Coordinates of C-alpha atoms and ligand atoms in Angstrom, one line a residue:
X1 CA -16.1 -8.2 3.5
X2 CA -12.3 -8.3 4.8
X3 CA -10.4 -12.0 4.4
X4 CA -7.2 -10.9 5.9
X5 CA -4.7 -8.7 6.3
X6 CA -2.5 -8.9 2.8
X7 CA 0.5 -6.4 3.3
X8 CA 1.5 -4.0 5.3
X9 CA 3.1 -1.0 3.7
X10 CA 6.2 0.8 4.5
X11 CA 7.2 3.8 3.3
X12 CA 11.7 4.6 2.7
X13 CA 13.8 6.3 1.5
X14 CA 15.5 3.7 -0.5
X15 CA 14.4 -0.1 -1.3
X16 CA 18.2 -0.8 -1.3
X17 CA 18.6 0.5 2.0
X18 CA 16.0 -0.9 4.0
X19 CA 15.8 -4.7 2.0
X20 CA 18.8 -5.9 3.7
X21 CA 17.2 -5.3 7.3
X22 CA 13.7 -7.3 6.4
X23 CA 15.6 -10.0 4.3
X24 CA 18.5 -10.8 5.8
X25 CA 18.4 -9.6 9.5
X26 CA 14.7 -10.3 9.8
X27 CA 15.0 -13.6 7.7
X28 CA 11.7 -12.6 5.4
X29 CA 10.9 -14.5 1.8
X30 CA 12.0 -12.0 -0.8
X31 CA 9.5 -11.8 -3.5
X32 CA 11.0 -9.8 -5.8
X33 CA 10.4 -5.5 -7.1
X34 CA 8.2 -4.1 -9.0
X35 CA 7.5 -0.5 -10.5
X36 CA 3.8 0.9 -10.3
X37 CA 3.8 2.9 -12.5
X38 CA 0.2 4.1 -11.6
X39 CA 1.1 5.0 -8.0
X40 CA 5.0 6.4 -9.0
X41 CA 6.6 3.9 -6.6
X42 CA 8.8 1.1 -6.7
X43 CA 7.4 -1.7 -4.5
X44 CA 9.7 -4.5 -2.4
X45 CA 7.3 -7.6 -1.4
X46 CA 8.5 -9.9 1.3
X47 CA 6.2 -12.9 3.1
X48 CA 5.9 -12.8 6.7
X49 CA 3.3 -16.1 7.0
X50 CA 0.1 -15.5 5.2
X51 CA 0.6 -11.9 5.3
X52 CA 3.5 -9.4 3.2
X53 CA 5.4 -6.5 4.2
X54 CA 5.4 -3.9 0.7
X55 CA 8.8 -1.8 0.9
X56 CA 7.6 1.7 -0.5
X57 CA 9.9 3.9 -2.9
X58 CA 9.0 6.9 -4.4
X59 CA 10.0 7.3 -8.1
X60 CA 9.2 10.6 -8.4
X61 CA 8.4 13.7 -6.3
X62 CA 4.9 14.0 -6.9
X63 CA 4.5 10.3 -5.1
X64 CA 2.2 10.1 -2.2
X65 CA 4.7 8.5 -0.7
X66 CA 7.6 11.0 -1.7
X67 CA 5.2 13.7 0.3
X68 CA 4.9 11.3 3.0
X69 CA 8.2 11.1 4.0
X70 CA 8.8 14.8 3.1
X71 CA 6.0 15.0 6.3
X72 CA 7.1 11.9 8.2
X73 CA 9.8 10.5 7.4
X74 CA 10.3 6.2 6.8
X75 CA 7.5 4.3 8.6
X76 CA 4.3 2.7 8.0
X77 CA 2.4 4.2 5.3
X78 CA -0.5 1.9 5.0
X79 CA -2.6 -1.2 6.1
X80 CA -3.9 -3.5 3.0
X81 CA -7.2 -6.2 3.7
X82 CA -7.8 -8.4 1.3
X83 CA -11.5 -8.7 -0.3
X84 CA -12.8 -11.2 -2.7
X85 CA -15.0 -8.4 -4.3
X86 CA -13.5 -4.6 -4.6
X87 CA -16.1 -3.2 -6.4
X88 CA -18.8 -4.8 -3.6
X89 CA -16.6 -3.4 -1.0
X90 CA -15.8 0.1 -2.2
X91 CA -19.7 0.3 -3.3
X92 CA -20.3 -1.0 1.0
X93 CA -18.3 1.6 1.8
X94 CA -19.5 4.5 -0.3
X95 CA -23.4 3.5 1.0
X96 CA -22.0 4.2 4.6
X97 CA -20.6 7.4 4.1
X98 CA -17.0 6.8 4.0
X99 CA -14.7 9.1 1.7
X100 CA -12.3 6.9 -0.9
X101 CA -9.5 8.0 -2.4
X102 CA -10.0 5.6 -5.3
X103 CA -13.9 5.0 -6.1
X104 CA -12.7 2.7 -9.0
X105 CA -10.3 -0.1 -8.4
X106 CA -6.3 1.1 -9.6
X107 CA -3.5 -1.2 -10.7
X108 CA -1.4 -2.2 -8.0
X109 CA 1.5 -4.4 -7.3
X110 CA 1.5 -8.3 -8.7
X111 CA -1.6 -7.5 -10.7
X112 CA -3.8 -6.7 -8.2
X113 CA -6.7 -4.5 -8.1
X114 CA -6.7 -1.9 -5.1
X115 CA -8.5 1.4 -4.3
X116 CA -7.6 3.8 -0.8
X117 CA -9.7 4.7 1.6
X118 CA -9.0 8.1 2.4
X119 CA -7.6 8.0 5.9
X120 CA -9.9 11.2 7.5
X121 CA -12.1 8.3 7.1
X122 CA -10.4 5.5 8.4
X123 CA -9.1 7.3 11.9
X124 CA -5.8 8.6 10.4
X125 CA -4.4 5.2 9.0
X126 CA -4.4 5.0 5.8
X127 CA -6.1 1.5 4.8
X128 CA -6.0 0.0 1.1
X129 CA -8.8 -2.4 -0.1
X130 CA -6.7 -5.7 -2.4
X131 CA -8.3 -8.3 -4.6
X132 CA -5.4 -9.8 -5.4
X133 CA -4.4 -10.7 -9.1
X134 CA -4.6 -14.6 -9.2
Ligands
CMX201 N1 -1.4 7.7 6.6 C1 -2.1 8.5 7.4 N2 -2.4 9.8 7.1 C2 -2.0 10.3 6.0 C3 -1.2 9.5 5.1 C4 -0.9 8.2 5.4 N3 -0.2 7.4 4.6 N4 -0.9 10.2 4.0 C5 -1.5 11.4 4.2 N5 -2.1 11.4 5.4 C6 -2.8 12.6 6.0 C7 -1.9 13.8 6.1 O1 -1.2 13.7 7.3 C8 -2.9 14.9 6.1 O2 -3.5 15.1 7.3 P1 -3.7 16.6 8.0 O3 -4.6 17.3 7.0 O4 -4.3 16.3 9.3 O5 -2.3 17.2 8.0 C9 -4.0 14.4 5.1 O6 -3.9 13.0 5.1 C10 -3.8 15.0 3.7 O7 -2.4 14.7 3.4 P2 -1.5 15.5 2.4 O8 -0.1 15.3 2.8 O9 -2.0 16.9 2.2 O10 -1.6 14.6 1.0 P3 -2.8 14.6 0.0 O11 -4.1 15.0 0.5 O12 -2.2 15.2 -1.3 O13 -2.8 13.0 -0.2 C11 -3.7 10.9 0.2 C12 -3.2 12.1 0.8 C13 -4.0 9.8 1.2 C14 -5.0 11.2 -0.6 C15 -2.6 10.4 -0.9 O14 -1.4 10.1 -0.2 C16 -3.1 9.1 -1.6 O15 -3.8 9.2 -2.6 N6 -2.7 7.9 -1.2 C17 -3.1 6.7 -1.8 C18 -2.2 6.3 -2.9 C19 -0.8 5.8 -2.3 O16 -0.5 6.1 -1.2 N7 -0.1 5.0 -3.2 C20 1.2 4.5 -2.8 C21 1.1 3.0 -2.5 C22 0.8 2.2 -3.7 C23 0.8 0.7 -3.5 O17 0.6 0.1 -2.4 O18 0.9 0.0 -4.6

């Protein structure tokens, strides 16, 4: 069902803050920002191999991610597999019992297609299901 692991997401404060540390310390491809609108958040993507790191800033305070790092300050916020079929998978993992956040696909960054599963189902991390865009 999983092909890989597609991003890891981070969640801070400010994308102009933390950017320099992945990109120019840490030497990542820069792909560019992006606002999702859908999830309030404006999203940094940098390539680490086959894989991305995804730069989390709130745009507003009702964000997830704004109430995550009211709770936790920055850090990771979420793991993100890749599937070739969301519907198939979120469908797999209704059958079994597990509790989604999203039982739809949502809009996420670069066009993709994502949906959450909610992470009192997923041992405390919460883990986001990608078919990417392309
Ligand atoms: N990782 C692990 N646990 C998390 C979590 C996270 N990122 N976010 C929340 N939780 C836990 C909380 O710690 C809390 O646990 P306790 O009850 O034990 O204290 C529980 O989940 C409920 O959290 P909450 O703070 O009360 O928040 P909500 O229930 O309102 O929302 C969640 C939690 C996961 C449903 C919500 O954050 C959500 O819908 N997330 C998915 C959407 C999202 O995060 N979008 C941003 C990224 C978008 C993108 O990648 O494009």
């Amino acid at each position: 069902m999983l092909t890989k692991i597609n991003h890891i997401g981070i969640a801070v404060k400010s994308l102009n803050d933390a950017l320099p540390f992945y990109r120019d310390q840490l030497g990542m491809a820069f792909l560019g920002t992006e606002e999702v609108a859908e999830q309030k958040v404006r999203v940094a993507m940098l390539q680490v191999g086959e894989s991305k790191i995804e730069l989390l800033e709130p745009t507003s305070e009702e964000s997830p991610v704004a109430k995550f790092l009211e709770k936790n300050g920055p850090g990771i916020h979420h793991l993100a597999y890749e599937v070739n079929d969301i519907e198939a998978a979120i469908a797999k993992l209704l059958s079994d019992g597990a509790r989604m956040v999203d039982e739809k696909p949502r809009k996420g960054a670069h066009g993709a297609r994502i949906a959450f599963v909610h992470p009192k189902s997923s041992v405390g991390v919460l883990t986001e299901l990608c078919q990417p865009g392309h």
